[in-house]
Amino acid sequence: TRTAARTRTRRRTMSLTSSNDNDDKNNDKSDIYGQKQALRKEIRAKVKSMTSDEINSQSQLVWDRVVALPSYQEAKTIGLFLSMPKNEIQTNSIVQHAIQQGKLVHVPEVGANFEQADMELIQCPTSNPTFFEDWPTNKWNIPEPPLDYKRIPARPGDLDLLIVPGLAFDREGGRLGQGKGYYDRFIARMRHNEEEEKEEGISYDKPTLVAVCMEPQLLDPDRRIPTTELDYRMEMIVTPQETIHVSTTDSSSTTTTTTTTTTTT
């Protein structure tokens, strides 16, 4: 019948529209992935060209700014990271400083299965500021807890402040990681606890997200990190020369308005 024919036509049209929408989304994701890979290659080359002295000098300038932040001074529990031996901002001094200041420090553990495992932040020893010197290293030569270490992972609501590494950042809080998604998934878990409330979940406005980077890792003002809805925006970005405060009502990449104010020396 004509009615049945029109119905079949509508269904085919809806099916084609849905298929086209999915194709567009897949194409968008593929395009963003390609942009991210190209940017990673660009920034890695810039960082690789830095000397050890430049990395150490810029690292210390960053930490001098971080320890002056009210969010650092007021934080009782902090998530930090243990750095790779080269081509990355060095964290030994800030880890030691935080422990010496009586802060409870957590550092990442990924484990042996790098492709499948989610990252946990494990509480560090409180009595040994240089504990990382005695820990074994993982695939990237980053110290991680030994097998016999008693692990106390951070749970949603535990961390006041999270110091976030990255390969590149923009002035609106956009972050480009190494491509594994460890930090974005961890932040999502820390800010939304589904275990405590099965129906709706409990959301937290912490940890405060403070990114740290060296000069070549901050994009020029007219450039942006390509992001998806899964990428979290940073609330502050600390470089050797400036502290960028990102004003936003939502740290996810879906934020529509972001205002940046910069403090320089």
GROMACS .gro file of C-alpha atoms in nm:
model
  265
    1THR     CA    1   0.000   0.000   0.000
    2ARG     CA    2   0.099   0.365  -0.038
    3THR     CA    3   0.106   0.409   0.343
    4ALA     CA    4   0.335   0.110   0.385
    5ALA     CA    5   0.558   0.238   0.106
    6ARG     CA    6   0.582   0.582   0.268
    7THR     CA    7   0.665   0.416   0.603
    8ARG     CA    8   0.940   0.210   0.442
    9THR     CA    9   1.076   0.523   0.273
   10ARG     CA   10   1.080   0.712   0.604
   11ARG     CA   11   1.259   0.425   0.773
   12ARG     CA   12   1.520   0.410   0.499
   13THR     CA   13   1.565   0.789   0.523
   14MET     CA   14   1.602   0.772   0.902
   15SER     CA   15   1.846   0.484   0.868
   16LEU     CA   16   2.053   0.674   0.613
   17THR     CA   17   2.047   0.990   0.829
   18SER     CA   18   2.160   0.793   1.134
   19SER     CA   19   2.431   0.625   0.929
   20ASN     CA   20   2.549   0.961   0.795
   21ASP     CA   21   2.554   1.109   1.148
   22ASN     CA   22   2.766   0.818   1.272
   23ASP     CA   23   2.998   0.855   0.973
   24ASP     CA   24   3.038   1.227   1.050
   25LYS     CA   25   3.118   1.153   1.415
   26ASN     CA   26   3.370   0.888   1.314
   27ASN     CA   27   3.527   1.124   1.062
   28ASP     CA   28   3.545   1.400   1.325
   29LYS     CA   29   3.713   1.164   1.573
   30SER     CA   30   3.954   1.043   1.307
   31ASP     CA   31   4.039   1.404   1.218
   32ILE     CA   32   4.098   1.497   1.584
   33TYR     CA   33   4.314   1.187   1.632
   34GLY     CA   34   4.526   1.287   1.333
   35GLN     CA   35   4.562   1.643   1.461
   36LYS     CA   36   4.668   1.517   1.803
   37GLN     CA   37   4.927   1.283   1.655
   38ALA     CA   38   5.076   1.561   1.444
   39LEU     CA   39   5.091   1.794   1.745
   40ARG     CA   40   5.254   1.523   1.959
   41LYS     CA   41   5.525   1.481   1.698
   42GLU     CA   42   5.583   1.858   1.686
   43ILE     CA   43   5.605   1.909   2.063
   44ARG     CA   44   5.816   1.598   2.125
   45ALA     CA   45   6.073   1.730   1.880
   46LYS     CA   46   6.083   2.065   2.061
   47VAL     CA   47   6.122   1.907   2.404
   48LYS     CA   48   6.383   1.663   2.277
   49SER     CA   49   6.594   1.958   2.160
   50MET     CA   50   6.614   2.097   2.515
   51THR     CA   51   6.933   2.039   2.713
   52SER     CA   52   6.930   1.880   3.059
   53ASP     CA   53   7.026   2.214   3.211
   54GLU     CA   54   6.732   2.385   3.040
   55ILE     CA   55   6.490   2.118   3.160
   56ASN     CA   56   6.619   2.134   3.518
   57SER     CA   57   6.616   2.513   3.524
   58GLN     CA   58   6.264   2.543   3.383
   59SER     CA   59   6.140   2.267   3.613
   60GLN     CA   60   6.257   2.454   3.922
   61LEU     CA   61   6.099   2.779   3.801
   62VAL     CA   62   5.768   2.595   3.762
   63TRP     CA   63   5.785   2.446   4.112
   64ASP     CA   64   5.874   2.785   4.262
   65ARG     CA   65   5.544   2.909   4.119
   66VAL     CA   66   5.348   2.603   4.227
   67VAL     CA   67   5.452   2.624   4.593
   68ALA     CA   68   5.336   2.987   4.596
   69LEU     CA   69   4.983   2.891   4.487
   70PRO     CA   70   4.717   2.912   4.761
   71SER     CA   71   4.570   2.586   4.627
   72TYR     CA   72   4.904   2.414   4.693
   73GLN     CA   73   4.962   2.573   5.031
   74GLU     CA   74   4.611   2.485   5.150
   75ALA     CA   75   4.607   2.131   5.010
   76LYS     CA   76   4.644   1.849   5.259
   77THR     CA   77   4.639   1.568   5.000
   78ILE     CA   78   4.811   1.605   4.661
   79GLY     CA   79   4.842   1.396   4.349
   80LEU     CA   80   5.184   1.434   4.190
   81PHE     CA   81   5.375   1.237   3.929
   82LEU     CA   82   5.722   1.088   3.915
   83SER     CA   83   5.898   1.205   3.603
   84MET     CA   84   6.081   1.023   3.329
   85PRO     CA   85   6.461   1.064   3.345
   86LYS     CA   86   6.464   1.292   3.040
   87ASN     CA   87   6.243   1.492   2.802
   88GLU     CA   88   5.998   1.584   3.079
   89ILE     CA   89   5.964   1.836   3.359
   90GLN     CA   90   6.150   1.697   3.660
   91THR     CA   91   5.950   1.637   3.978
   92ASN     CA   92   6.195   1.516   4.243
   93SER     CA   93   6.213   1.852   4.420
   94ILE     CA   94   5.837   1.911   4.440
   95VAL     CA   95   5.769   1.558   4.568
   96GLN     CA   96   6.027   1.607   4.843
   97HIS     CA   97   5.891   1.954   4.926
   98ALA     CA   98   5.532   1.833   4.957
   99ILE     CA   99   5.626   1.546   5.189
  100GLN     CA  100   5.849   1.771   5.400
  101GLN     CA  101   5.556   2.013   5.434
  102GLY     CA  102   5.346   1.733   5.583
  103LYS     CA  103   5.122   1.684   5.279
  104LEU     CA  104   4.991   1.340   5.192
  105VAL     CA  105   5.129   1.267   4.846
  106HIS     CA  106   4.993   1.017   4.592
  107VAL     CA  107   5.176   0.915   4.275
  108PRO     CA  108   5.066   0.713   3.969
  109GLU     CA  109   5.084   0.339   3.924
  110VAL     CA  110   4.985   0.187   3.592
  111GLY     CA  111   5.121  -0.164   3.638
  112ALA     CA  112   5.254  -0.416   3.389
  113ASN     CA  113   4.963  -0.411   3.143
  114PHE     CA  114   5.002  -0.066   2.992
  115GLU     CA  115   4.737  -0.108   2.723
  116GLN     CA  116   4.456  -0.234   2.948
  117ALA     CA  117   4.511  -0.104   3.299
  118ASP     CA  118   4.369   0.218   3.441
  119MET     CA  119   4.595   0.440   3.643
  120GLU     CA  120   4.575   0.454   4.021
  121LEU     CA  121   4.738   0.715   4.242
  122ILE     CA  122   4.903   0.539   4.536
  123GLN     CA  123   4.978   0.700   4.871
  124CYS     CA  124   5.353   0.755   4.922
  125PRO     CA  125   5.560   0.693   5.235
  126THR     CA  126   5.525   0.992   5.467
  127SER     CA  127   5.861   0.954   5.640
  128ASN     CA  128   6.093   0.929   5.338
  129PRO     CA  129   6.091   1.227   5.096
  130THR     CA  130   6.323   1.042   4.852
  131PHE     CA  131   6.132   0.710   4.852
  132PHE     CA  132   6.128   0.707   4.470
  133GLU     CA  133   6.503   0.645   4.461
  134ASP     CA  134   6.442   0.295   4.600
  135TRP     CA  135   6.143   0.203   4.382
  136PRO     CA  136   6.169  -0.010   4.067
  137THR     CA  137   6.097   0.155   3.732
  138ASN     CA  138   5.838   0.073   3.467
  139LYS     CA  139   5.849   0.068   3.086
  140TRP     CA  140   5.918   0.443   3.073
  141ASN     CA  141   6.181   0.430   3.352
  142ILE     CA  142   5.935   0.594   3.591
  143PRO     CA  143   5.948   0.470   3.952
  144GLU     CA  144   5.644   0.270   4.067
  145PRO     CA  145   5.569   0.093   4.398
  146PRO     CA  146   5.746  -0.241   4.455
  147LEU     CA  147   5.536  -0.557   4.470
  148ASP     CA  148   5.553  -0.579   4.851
  149TYR     CA  149   5.447  -0.216   4.903
  150LYS     CA  150   5.117  -0.167   5.088
  151ARG     CA  151   4.901   0.017   4.835
  152ILE     CA  152   4.648   0.278   4.948
  153PRO     CA  153   4.488   0.420   4.632
  154ALA     CA  154   4.322   0.760   4.620
  155ARG     CA  155   3.943   0.745   4.616
  156PRO     CA  156   3.691   1.004   4.492
  157GLY     CA  157   3.702   1.308   4.717
  158ASP     CA  158   4.045   1.225   4.863
  159LEU     CA  159   4.269   1.458   4.662
  160ASP     CA  160   4.260   1.833   4.715
  161LEU     CA  161   4.501   1.909   4.431
  162LEU     CA  162   4.618   1.716   4.126
  163ILE     CA  163   4.936   1.823   3.949
  164VAL     CA  164   4.886   1.708   3.590
  165PRO     CA  165   5.161   1.640   3.336
  166GLY     CA  166   5.108   1.659   2.963
  167LEU     CA  167   5.280   1.690   2.632
  168ALA     CA  168   5.120   2.023   2.540
  169PHE     CA  169   4.866   2.276   2.669
  170ASP     CA  170   4.678   2.577   2.538
  171ARG     CA  171   4.573   2.892   2.721
  172GLU     CA  172   4.213   2.779   2.755
  173GLY     CA  173   4.308   2.477   2.963
  174GLY     CA  174   4.327   2.227   2.678
  175ARG     CA  175   4.564   1.938   2.745
  176LEU     CA  176   4.737   1.694   2.511
  177GLY     CA  177   4.859   1.379   2.685
  178GLN     CA  178   5.068   1.090   2.561
  179GLY     CA  179   4.763   0.923   2.406
  180LYS     CA  180   4.672   0.653   2.661
  181GLY     CA  181   4.393   0.847   2.836
  182TYR     CA  182   4.515   0.757   3.185
  183TYR     CA  183   4.464   1.101   3.339
  184ASP     CA  184   4.128   1.177   3.178
  185ARG     CA  185   3.983   0.848   3.304
  186PHE     CA  186   4.137   0.900   3.648
  187ILE     CA  187   3.997   1.253   3.681
  188ALA     CA  188   3.653   1.129   3.576
  189ARG     CA  189   3.662   0.865   3.850
  190MET     CA  190   3.784   1.110   4.114
  191ARG     CA  191   3.509   1.361   4.039
  192HIS     CA  192   3.217   1.121   4.019
  193ASN     CA  193   3.171   0.840   4.271
  194GLU     CA  194   2.914   0.591   4.142
  195GLU     CA  195   2.984   0.346   4.422
  196GLU     CA  196   2.841   0.570   4.693
  197GLU     CA  197   2.520   0.650   4.512
  198LYS     CA  198   2.406   0.388   4.261
  199GLU     CA  199   2.125   0.596   4.116
  200GLU     CA  200   2.287   0.931   4.038
  201GLY     CA  201   2.641   0.919   4.169
  202ILE     CA  202   2.812   1.177   4.387
  203SER     CA  203   3.008   1.450   4.210
  204TYR     CA  204   3.307   1.634   4.359
  205ASP     CA  205   3.452   1.973   4.270
  206LYS     CA  206   3.800   1.849   4.355
  207PRO     CA  207   4.078   1.781   4.295
  208THR     CA  208   4.177   2.119   4.158
  209LEU     CA  209   4.351   2.050   3.827
  210VAL     CA  210   4.686   2.227   3.793
  211ALA     CA  211   4.889   2.151   3.482
  212VAL     CA  212   5.264   2.207   3.469
  213CYS     CA  213   5.478   2.244   3.159
  214MET     CA  214   5.795   2.384   3.014
  215GLU     CA  215   5.801   2.673   2.768
  216PRO     CA  216   5.797   2.472   2.442
  217GLN     CA  217   5.490   2.281   2.564
  218LEU     CA  218   5.259   2.584   2.582
  219LEU     CA  219   5.098   2.660   2.248
  220ASP     CA  220   5.093   3.010   2.102
  221PRO     CA  221   4.784   3.215   2.202
  222ASP     CA  222   4.613   3.160   1.866
  223ARG     CA  223   4.646   2.779   1.877
  224ARG     CA  224   4.421   2.524   2.052
  225ILE     CA  225   4.457   2.161   2.151
  226PRO     CA  226   4.211   1.944   1.952
  227THR     CA  227   3.980   1.783   2.211
  228THR     CA  228   3.683   1.551   2.244
  229GLU     CA  229   3.414   1.523   2.512
  230LEU     CA  230   3.640   1.282   2.704
  231ASP     CA  231   3.923   1.534   2.749
  232TYR     CA  232   3.934   1.733   3.072
  233ARG     CA  233   4.036   2.098   3.077
  234MET     CA  234   4.285   2.221   3.332
  235GLU     CA  235   4.195   2.493   3.583
  236MET     CA  236   4.547   2.634   3.602
  237ILE     CA  237   4.858   2.601   3.389
  238VAL     CA  238   5.195   2.681   3.543
  239THR     CA  239   5.493   2.749   3.318
  240PRO     CA  240   5.841   2.883   3.404
  241GLN     CA  241   5.726   3.236   3.315
  242GLU     CA  242   5.358   3.255   3.407
  243THR     CA  243   5.063   3.111   3.592
  244ILE     CA  244   4.751   3.090   3.377
  245HIS     CA  245   4.417   3.080   3.558
  246VAL     CA  246   4.143   2.927   3.348
  247SER     CA  247   3.795   3.041   3.448
  248THR     CA  248   3.534   2.781   3.361
  249THR     CA  249   3.216   2.634   3.505
  250ASP     CA  250   3.304   2.287   3.376
  251SER     CA  251   3.650   2.135   3.330
  252SER     CA  252   3.537   1.899   3.055
  253SER     CA  253   3.610   1.979   2.693
  254THR     CA  254   3.244   2.065   2.634
  255THR     CA  255   3.286   2.399   2.811
  256THR     CA  256   3.167   2.673   2.580
  257THR     CA  257   3.321   2.977   2.747
  258THR     CA  258   3.666   3.000   2.899
  259THR     CA  259   3.833   3.316   3.025
  260THR     CA  260   4.206   3.321   3.087
  261THR     CA  261   4.396   3.559   3.308
  262THR     CA  262   4.772   3.548   3.324
  263THR     CA  263   5.016   3.652   3.594
  264THR     CA  264   5.370   3.711   3.476
  265THR     CA  265   5.688   3.823   3.639
   0.00000   0.00000   0.00000
